[in-house]
Amino acid sequence: MCSWVVTALIILYAMGGDGQEHGPVFLMEPPPRLVFSNSTGARVSCAAHGFPPPQLAWQQPDGAQLDDVPGLRQVLDNGTLVLLPFPAAQYRPDVHATVYRCRAHNAHGAILSRDMRTQAVVWQEWQVRVTSTQAEAGGPALLTCVVPAAMREHASVAAWYRNDAVLPAADHLSGSTLLVGDGWKLIVRSVGVEDARAQYSCSVLDSLTGERRQSVPVSIDATPMSVASAPRSIVHGQWEASVRRGGDVALPCLVHASPPASITWYRETAGGVLREVRDNEGSGRYSRTHDALAIRRAEIADGGRWACRAANPHGHLTLRLHLAVHAHLTVHAQPHTQVVNSGGTAIINCTWGGWPAPRLEWLHNGVPLGAGVAGGRVRVQNNGEQLIITAVHRADKGVYQCMARNERDSAQASAELRLGDTAPELQYTFIEQVLRPGQVVTLKCSAVGSPPPHFTWMLDGQPLNTIAMGPRFSVEQFATKANDVISYLNISAVTSDDGGLYTCRAANSLGEVAHTSRLNIYGPPYVRSLAPIRAVAGRELMLYCPYSGYPISSVKWHRDGKPVEWDSSVDGALRVARVDPSHAGTYTCLVMGAHGETARRELQLVVSNPPEIEPFSFSANLQEGKRAQVSCSVTSGDMPVHFTWLKDNAPIPTSLQVEERAADFFSNLVFKEVSARHSGLYTCVASNSAAKVNYTAELVVKVSPKWVVEPKDEAVLAGEPLALHCQTTGSPPPQITWLKQRGSSSTDSIPLINLGGRFQQLPNGTLWIESALPYDEGHYTCKSENGVAPTLSKSIAVAVNEPARFELTSHNMTARRGAAATLACDVRGDSPIRVTWAHNMNHLDLNTYRLSISEAKTDSGLRSQLYISRADREDSGVYKCQAVNAYGHSDHYIYLSVQEKPDTPHSLSVTEILSRAVRLSWSQGFDGNSPLVGYTLQYCVLSAQGAIRVNQWDTATSLNVSVHGTPHTTVILTKKGDIHYEALLNTLKPHTAYMIRIAAINQIDRSAFTEPVVVKTQEEAPSEAPTNVQVTAGGAGELHVSWRPPPRDAWHGELLGYSVTCTELNPPGAPHRNVTRTLTVNGWSATELNLSALRKFTRYEVRVRAFNGVAAGPASAPVSATTLEGVPESHPMTVSCFPLSSSSMKVTWNPPPIGQHGGLIQGYKVIYSPFTSDQADVGEIKRVTTTDTYLHTLRKYTNYSIQVLAFTNAGDGKRSPPVFCMTEEDVPSAPEKIKALAYSSDTVLVSWLPPVHPNGIITHYTVYYREAGRLGKHSSFTVTADKKADIELMFQVRNLMETQLYEFWVSATTGSGEGESTLVVGQGPASRIPARIASFGRAVRVARGRGALLRCSCVGAPPPRSRWAHARAPVTHHAYYQVTHAGHLRLREVNEQSSGNFTCTASNTIGEDSIVYVVSAVLPPGAPTLSLQYTTASSIKLHWQLPGDTTDPILGYILQHKQGSETDWHTVELSPDVTSYIMDMLKCGTTYNAKIQARNKVSIGPPSEVLTATTRGGRPKPPKPEDHVHMNSTAIKINFYAWRDGGCPILGFRVSYRRAGTEHWIKIVIAGG
């Protein structure tokens, strides 16, 4: 961390610190890789320095600024990026698996940080496992620790175990095992018998969560040693290894051979040639054993392909290995800051370190340079390591970054380019305008440049003299804080002559820039006069016409009266690309206005010839001390010519003593003695009246190298950076080469070429060593040469002082109690080294005979050993070995575990009791510093007397349970925390008392047993069903069930009773119905039960289960039985009918639903009756055995009500709902009566009554008449039938002869035709007519309380007088009737007082006639008497009887019933011949109400009294708490079988419970069955 702080401070110092403004530089940069857990989130800081202080922002890969994502991502104001913890469901790749970059910017530029690849890891369940190759005895075996691939990046192997003992993590090069692949692979070098028996496992640490997991142990599958065999590999493919630069790595040669093979190591060259690795190669960093090559402090050069060749007398084998060496990327950009004038060239160099080699990219202010940088003004060279910017202008300033990336890492460095003197650049210009005279105009231009530019204004190409133009013209010019120069040209009250081309020109010492645009003023054309215009031959000329006015239609040029057209004419200007002397002369500009006005002016063009310099050059081989001369000659151009000389674009300093000798057309430079100071660019400037030209040549004086910074001896601590400075000057610039002496005793030096990795040679010649290592010590030579003798070189000594240090920070060690132990510390570093020991951070007391220390020098440092003669428990702990020398100190920790047998476990208790298992918990005692491998668990049955005998443990069952091994089939062991365990002991017997104890086991021995705990297992449901189950039929809908209890040893507790389940078996084809009843019988000795309220003639399946205080046991085998036959429980289905004729119809139906026949159906009854308002019949019944029938001799055109029922031997079933069919129409019968009465001298009145059997709808009547005695000839009249039933049927036959007797008869007609006629009656017209009544008397039946009209239509001449009598008493004013104006009698209300005989008598002087009506009041039926016959758990049978005085026929009954707690009644219509009804499908133990009414043709009678009846059964009866509630430490068990059903099946249970002391109840509903 200190390195980047120092680097940043150096950069800040180089950029001027806070006192001078500069671009941003990162102080704290995001890491190249960020891996974090979704449970923890992450925070990443970004800090930068600059002046003014830079602003920070975070970017996405596409450069878009990062926004907050609520709940997932947040960017703080201080530049910190916060990735919040999140649940797995909210994982987003664009947030959690992407690339982020930090951006810092201020006024001087912007920089981007290196890429930060982000990966959020969502926690998933993971396991560790170990795989092993097959091995042969005496050969190697490879074990691999395997985790999911997604975890490898953030997981590491914490330790390897052999038989639960930790394998030390120290140097294994000479040991029996070897760790490779960052610890993921373990090589057992020579597998023996003990190795094959051992169990190996690994533990892995997840660095994100801190979670540690250990694999299941595996063993090595070893086969016996072969008699003789050639070498063969135990792995497939090429061995891949990787190491970070400076780390250690071992390359194994995994072969098996008999006899063992000899190993030779090779290095593969770039051409694929194998070169044997020699002794002492790699500066002593390589060491070899019989099966491995170890490389210490690996370098980039160590990467590549290696090979090992194994050979024995039976053959040989070559294995290929690949080593990848990687190092963090570092990047340096130089110079950090440079100032370049406009038009100059900037060069930025990028040097990098690290491996693999990166891809380089250049950025400008955070934006990548385009693809065209390879060959343009901005180009990248040397594989991206150099950026060159030529012709620098203002847009090039800012911060440039060199970004390096490879597949593992990224890094960046920045350099700032500042502008020195710059040519002017226009920032704002005016536009062409059109104005009217008198207006005010302001023209504005602004420009930037260094030094600040100065503006001049011109009109039509000539300088604008504001004084000469008058007070209307003024020019203003000023500079802003941003160094912009602004100039205004103000013109007040413009006139038409002010129009023209206006130009603003900004100029400074580096150049000029101009802008031109026209100002148009309305007015006539005008051409201003101009002084002669001078042009330079060979250059471009633009000749403007200085005109004004607007609008202008044309501008033309003439010379000698002829039109002139050069290369192009634009806006009245002549353009020539290259002026020739022949162009000189007088030109005329002719301007024409829009209305034909013209203006003209002559202009004089003068052409001058510029000087032309002949190219010259200096001698190419000039060395210091020699003389030189150069001549600058002008070959053409106007005279006189003036010469000046410049060196490096500046006047030649007088200190160089260069002599200038000039003539008319040449000038010489004379160098009497050249030196390095004379080198440079010499420019000859020749000028005349036409132009100024120049030519430049370079003078190179070759100078041998000279020291600028001379190398000197250096000393550095190992691991620190080292800079060996060597800087020289010379001409040409010298090339610096570094060399290093081969060895301390050698005189040869080798050049340090192709530098990479830790070594870098900077452009100024400095040799930079990023991290000095001990073998970097030696003599270095800096050699500088440029081809000019003598070569310059110097040798220096570099001392790398190695502080005292340890290769490893710690290692583990074990020792047996009572045995000796030796603790060793191997220290590396320069002598002298002093080593001290401490135990548990306390000074070690060496005054005891058990402890002693010995020390011995080694090639690399010192070895110190602590000897313990007899290890004891208190010797366990942490031993610190501290080494100190003059250059530093280091600590090494040894974790010593003195192993012994474990202590007895403590706090053994029972936490859960089940029926066949108990859960035990205990705490682990001291493990004896040896990981526990398992526990021994003993248990035995407690004797019947409950006494604990000592010898009971002799017959106890012992179970050994491994902590890490294969799960035990009987005991499930679970670790709860660091020292707490739980075990579930299975295979126990229910309701049995046991004694249990445990002991701990480690690799040393087994501990003593704990004190036993006594536990009794819980009850369990019976394991066997009741036996000898028998089922017999009882009454209708009843079954009798009997059984015997299950065997005693299958009770598993106290038997409380039995549950009997009765399931209806649906016949084939019947829809499935879940009809199951379960009844409970309490007491183990109760072995029979009557099942009632079952379906008749139905097959049932009965099962019996025994239950105890826990649950019910298995059900018995099903036993089937059939209930006795009953009446059908449903009516026939789909009853339909259709007429066949006027007196017959067909009826069809389907049987009742399957399962509701109630027995064997013997046949069907069809009940049919005419459905008329005055019907007194109760219907007819037809018995059939089929499902259809024909009904004959029916009434014509009559609506019939039809019902069908099925019957069995037990009786009739339910009637189907009525369906209605009407017979077809037929011809009617004859009208019932007829009268013919003399009405006048030529008219006879005929009256009649309708047919008794209309047999259809009467459409009309036909009245026939003829003269008496005249047969075969008659006349007729058609009388339309009136739909009103109370209209009298009469017709007057007119135009008859008074003295003639006529015969009359009437017939009725329906849609089927004309029916029979009435009897023939005779009558003739007359002038004198005795009183006669046309109406017909008859019996009238009227519902009591209703009215009626008794008609009495009279005829006679003279007109008769009618009178009414009631029971022979004259009818006068009465409350119940009255006589109408037509002579009819209207009965207001028919009752007992207004019923009887009513006589109407008509009389005149000639005669008298009378008719009699017999009126009777029809009463509604009386209330039936309703009684209860019987009740069951699901039905109630009712019976009723009519009152004895019932005379009118009953047409049916209406039965109403409801549940007692309800308000709505359910209605059932019943036929008149039914006197009983069964209410079924009722609720058990529930009260119901019922009432019934009778119906006749008049109305519905009053209801009976409400009958109240209750079905059998009651509420469930709860048992005692101790009979159904059972508790343990974690649960409460409720035995629902302990409830008595009270005669009703239990439908379900509702359980409510709450914690003691709270008010809120928790409710659970449990379905029954």
JSON list of N, CA and C in Angstrom, two decimals, residues 757-784:
[
{"chain": "A", "resi": 757, "resn": "GLY", "atom": "N", "xyz": [9.08, -7.96, -16.70]},
{"chain": "A", "resi": 757, "resn": "GLY", "atom": "CA", "xyz": [8.85, -8.37, -15.32]},
{"chain": "A", "resi": 757, "resn": "GLY", "atom": "C", "xyz": [9.33, -7.31, -14.36]},
{"chain": "A", "resi": 758, "resn": "ARG", "atom": "N", "xyz": [10.25, -7.71, -13.46]},
{"chain": "A", "resi": 758, "resn": "ARG", "atom": "CA", "xyz": [10.69, -6.78, -12.43]},
{"chain": "A", "resi": 758, "resn": "ARG", "atom": "C", "xyz": [11.64, -5.72, -12.96]},
{"chain": "A", "resi": 759, "resn": "PHE", "atom": "N", "xyz": [12.33, -5.98, -14.08]},
{"chain": "A", "resi": 759, "resn": "PHE", "atom": "CA", "xyz": [13.35, -5.06, -14.60]},
{"chain": "A", "resi": 759, "resn": "PHE", "atom": "C", "xyz": [12.76, -4.18, -15.70]},
{"chain": "A", "resi": 760, "resn": "GLN", "atom": "N", "xyz": [13.04, -2.87, -15.61]},
{"chain": "A", "resi": 760, "resn": "GLN", "atom": "CA", "xyz": [12.66, -1.94, -16.65]},
{"chain": "A", "resi": 760, "resn": "GLN", "atom": "C", "xyz": [13.78, -0.92, -16.83]},
{"chain": "A", "resi": 761, "resn": "GLN", "atom": "N", "xyz": [14.09, -0.63, -18.10]},
{"chain": "A", "resi": 761, "resn": "GLN", "atom": "CA", "xyz": [15.04, 0.44, -18.37]},
{"chain": "A", "resi": 761, "resn": "GLN", "atom": "C", "xyz": [14.24, 1.64, -18.84]},
{"chain": "A", "resi": 762, "resn": "LEU", "atom": "N", "xyz": [14.29, 2.73, -18.08]},
{"chain": "A", "resi": 762, "resn": "LEU", "atom": "CA", "xyz": [13.52, 3.92, -18.38]},
{"chain": "A", "resi": 762, "resn": "LEU", "atom": "C", "xyz": [14.18, 4.68, -19.53]},
{"chain": "A", "resi": 763, "resn": "PRO", "atom": "N", "xyz": [13.41, 5.58, -20.21]},
{"chain": "A", "resi": 763, "resn": "PRO", "atom": "CA", "xyz": [13.99, 6.31, -21.36]},
{"chain": "A", "resi": 763, "resn": "PRO", "atom": "C", "xyz": [15.22, 7.12, -21.01]},
{"chain": "A", "resi": 764, "resn": "ASN", "atom": "N", "xyz": [15.36, 7.58, -19.74]},
{"chain": "A", "resi": 764, "resn": "ASN", "atom": "CA", "xyz": [16.53, 8.37, -19.38]},
{"chain": "A", "resi": 764, "resn": "ASN", "atom": "C", "xyz": [17.74, 7.50, -19.02]},
{"chain": "A", "resi": 765, "resn": "GLY", "atom": "N", "xyz": [17.63, 6.16, -19.20]},
{"chain": "A", "resi": 765, "resn": "GLY", "atom": "CA", "xyz": [18.74, 5.27, -18.95]},
{"chain": "A", "resi": 765, "resn": "GLY", "atom": "C", "xyz": [18.72, 4.60, -17.60]},
{"chain": "A", "resi": 766, "resn": "THR", "atom": "N", "xyz": [17.84, 5.03, -16.70]},
{"chain": "A", "resi": 766, "resn": "THR", "atom": "CA", "xyz": [17.78, 4.43, -15.36]},
{"chain": "A", "resi": 766, "resn": "THR", "atom": "C", "xyz": [17.29, 2.99, -15.44]},
{"chain": "A", "resi": 767, "resn": "LEU", "atom": "N", "xyz": [17.95, 2.08, -14.72]},
{"chain": "A", "resi": 767, "resn": "LEU", "atom": "CA", "xyz": [17.52, 0.69, -14.61]},
{"chain": "A", "resi": 767, "resn": "LEU", "atom": "C", "xyz": [16.66, 0.57, -13.36]},
{"chain": "A", "resi": 768, "resn": "TRP", "atom": "N", "xyz": [15.39, 0.21, -13.58]},
{"chain": "A", "resi": 768, "resn": "TRP", "atom": "CA", "xyz": [14.42, 0.14, -12.49]},
{"chain": "A", "resi": 768, "resn": "TRP", "atom": "C", "xyz": [14.14, -1.32, -12.18]},
{"chain": "A", "resi": 769, "resn": "ILE", "atom": "N", "xyz": [14.37, -1.70, -10.90]},
{"chain": "A", "resi": 769, "resn": "ILE", "atom": "CA", "xyz": [14.08, -3.04, -10.42]},
{"chain": "A", "resi": 769, "resn": "ILE", "atom": "C", "xyz": [12.91, -2.90, -9.45]},
{"chain": "A", "resi": 770, "resn": "GLU", "atom": "N", "xyz": [11.80, -3.47, -9.84]},
{"chain": "A", "resi": 770, "resn": "GLU", "atom": "CA", "xyz": [10.57, -3.24, -9.06]},
{"chain": "A", "resi": 770, "resn": "GLU", "atom": "C", "xyz": [10.67, -3.84, -7.67]},
{"chain": "A", "resi": 771, "resn": "SER", "atom": "N", "xyz": [11.23, -5.02, -7.54]},
{"chain": "A", "resi": 771, "resn": "SER", "atom": "CA", "xyz": [11.33, -5.67, -6.23]},
{"chain": "A", "resi": 771, "resn": "SER", "atom": "C", "xyz": [12.65, -6.44, -6.21]},
{"chain": "A", "resi": 772, "resn": "ALA", "atom": "N", "xyz": [13.63, -5.88, -5.51]},
{"chain": "A", "resi": 772, "resn": "ALA", "atom": "CA", "xyz": [14.96, -6.49, -5.49]},
{"chain": "A", "resi": 772, "resn": "ALA", "atom": "C", "xyz": [14.94, -7.78, -4.68]},
{"chain": "A", "resi": 773, "resn": "LEU", "atom": "N", "xyz": [15.61, -8.79, -5.21]},
{"chain": "A", "resi": 773, "resn": "LEU", "atom": "CA", "xyz": [15.72, -10.09, -4.56]},
{"chain": "A", "resi": 773, "resn": "LEU", "atom": "C", "xyz": [17.19, -10.39, -4.27]},
{"chain": "A", "resi": 774, "resn": "PRO", "atom": "N", "xyz": [17.48, -11.29, -3.36]},
{"chain": "A", "resi": 774, "resn": "PRO", "atom": "CA", "xyz": [18.87, -11.54, -2.97]},
{"chain": "A", "resi": 774, "resn": "PRO", "atom": "C", "xyz": [19.79, -11.89, -4.15]},
{"chain": "A", "resi": 775, "resn": "TYR", "atom": "N", "xyz": [19.26, -12.67, -5.13]},
{"chain": "A", "resi": 775, "resn": "TYR", "atom": "CA", "xyz": [20.14, -13.04, -6.22]},
{"chain": "A", "resi": 775, "resn": "TYR", "atom": "C", "xyz": [20.33, -11.89, -7.22]},
{"chain": "A", "resi": 776, "resn": "ASP", "atom": "N", "xyz": [19.67, -10.73, -7.01]},
{"chain": "A", "resi": 776, "resn": "ASP", "atom": "CA", "xyz": [19.94, -9.55, -7.82]},
{"chain": "A", "resi": 776, "resn": "ASP", "atom": "C", "xyz": [21.25, -8.87, -7.39]},
{"chain": "A", "resi": 777, "resn": "GLU", "atom": "N", "xyz": [21.81, -9.30, -6.29]},
{"chain": "A", "resi": 777, "resn": "GLU", "atom": "CA", "xyz": [23.05, -8.70, -5.79]},
{"chain": "A", "resi": 777, "resn": "GLU", "atom": "C", "xyz": [24.20, -9.01, -6.74]},
{"chain": "A", "resi": 778, "resn": "GLY", "atom": "N", "xyz": [25.11, -8.04, -6.90]},
{"chain": "A", "resi": 778, "resn": "GLY", "atom": "CA", "xyz": [26.28, -8.25, -7.76]},
{"chain": "A", "resi": 778, "resn": "GLY", "atom": "C", "xyz": [26.75, -6.95, -8.37]},
{"chain": "A", "resi": 779, "resn": "HIS", "atom": "N", "xyz": [27.58, -7.09, -9.44]},
{"chain": "A", "resi": 779, "resn": "HIS", "atom": "CA", "xyz": [28.15, -5.93, -10.11]},
{"chain": "A", "resi": 779, "resn": "HIS", "atom": "C", "xyz": [27.39, -5.67, -11.40]},
{"chain": "A", "resi": 780, "resn": "TYR", "atom": "N", "xyz": [27.00, -4.41, -11.58]},
{"chain": "A", "resi": 780, "resn": "TYR", "atom": "CA", "xyz": [26.28, -3.97, -12.76]},
{"chain": "A", "resi": 780, "resn": "TYR", "atom": "C", "xyz": [27.14, -2.94, -13.49]},
{"chain": "A", "resi": 781, "resn": "THR", "atom": "N", "xyz": [27.04, -2.95, -14.82]},
{"chain": "A", "resi": 781, "resn": "THR", "atom": "CA", "xyz": [27.80, -2.01, -15.64]},
{"chain": "A", "resi": 781, "resn": "THR", "atom": "C", "xyz": [26.84, -1.24, -16.52]},
{"chain": "A", "resi": 782, "resn": "CYS", "atom": "N", "xyz": [26.97, 0.12, -16.52]},
{"chain": "A", "resi": 782, "resn": "CYS", "atom": "CA", "xyz": [26.21, 0.97, -17.41]},
{"chain": "A", "resi": 782, "resn": "CYS", "atom": "C", "xyz": [27.14, 1.35, -18.56]},
{"chain": "A", "resi": 783, "resn": "LYS", "atom": "N", "xyz": [26.73, 1.02, -19.78]},
{"chain": "A", "resi": 783, "resn": "LYS", "atom": "CA", "xyz": [27.55, 1.26, -20.97]},
{"chain": "A", "resi": 783, "resn": "LYS", "atom": "C", "xyz": [26.79, 2.20, -21.89]},
{"chain": "A", "resi": 784, "resn": "SER", "atom": "N", "xyz": [27.46, 3.33, -22.29]},
{"chain": "A", "resi": 784, "resn": "SER", "atom": "CA", "xyz": [26.83, 4.34, -23.14]},
{"chain": "A", "resi": 784, "resn": "SER", "atom": "C", "xyz": [27.68, 4.51, -24.38]}
]
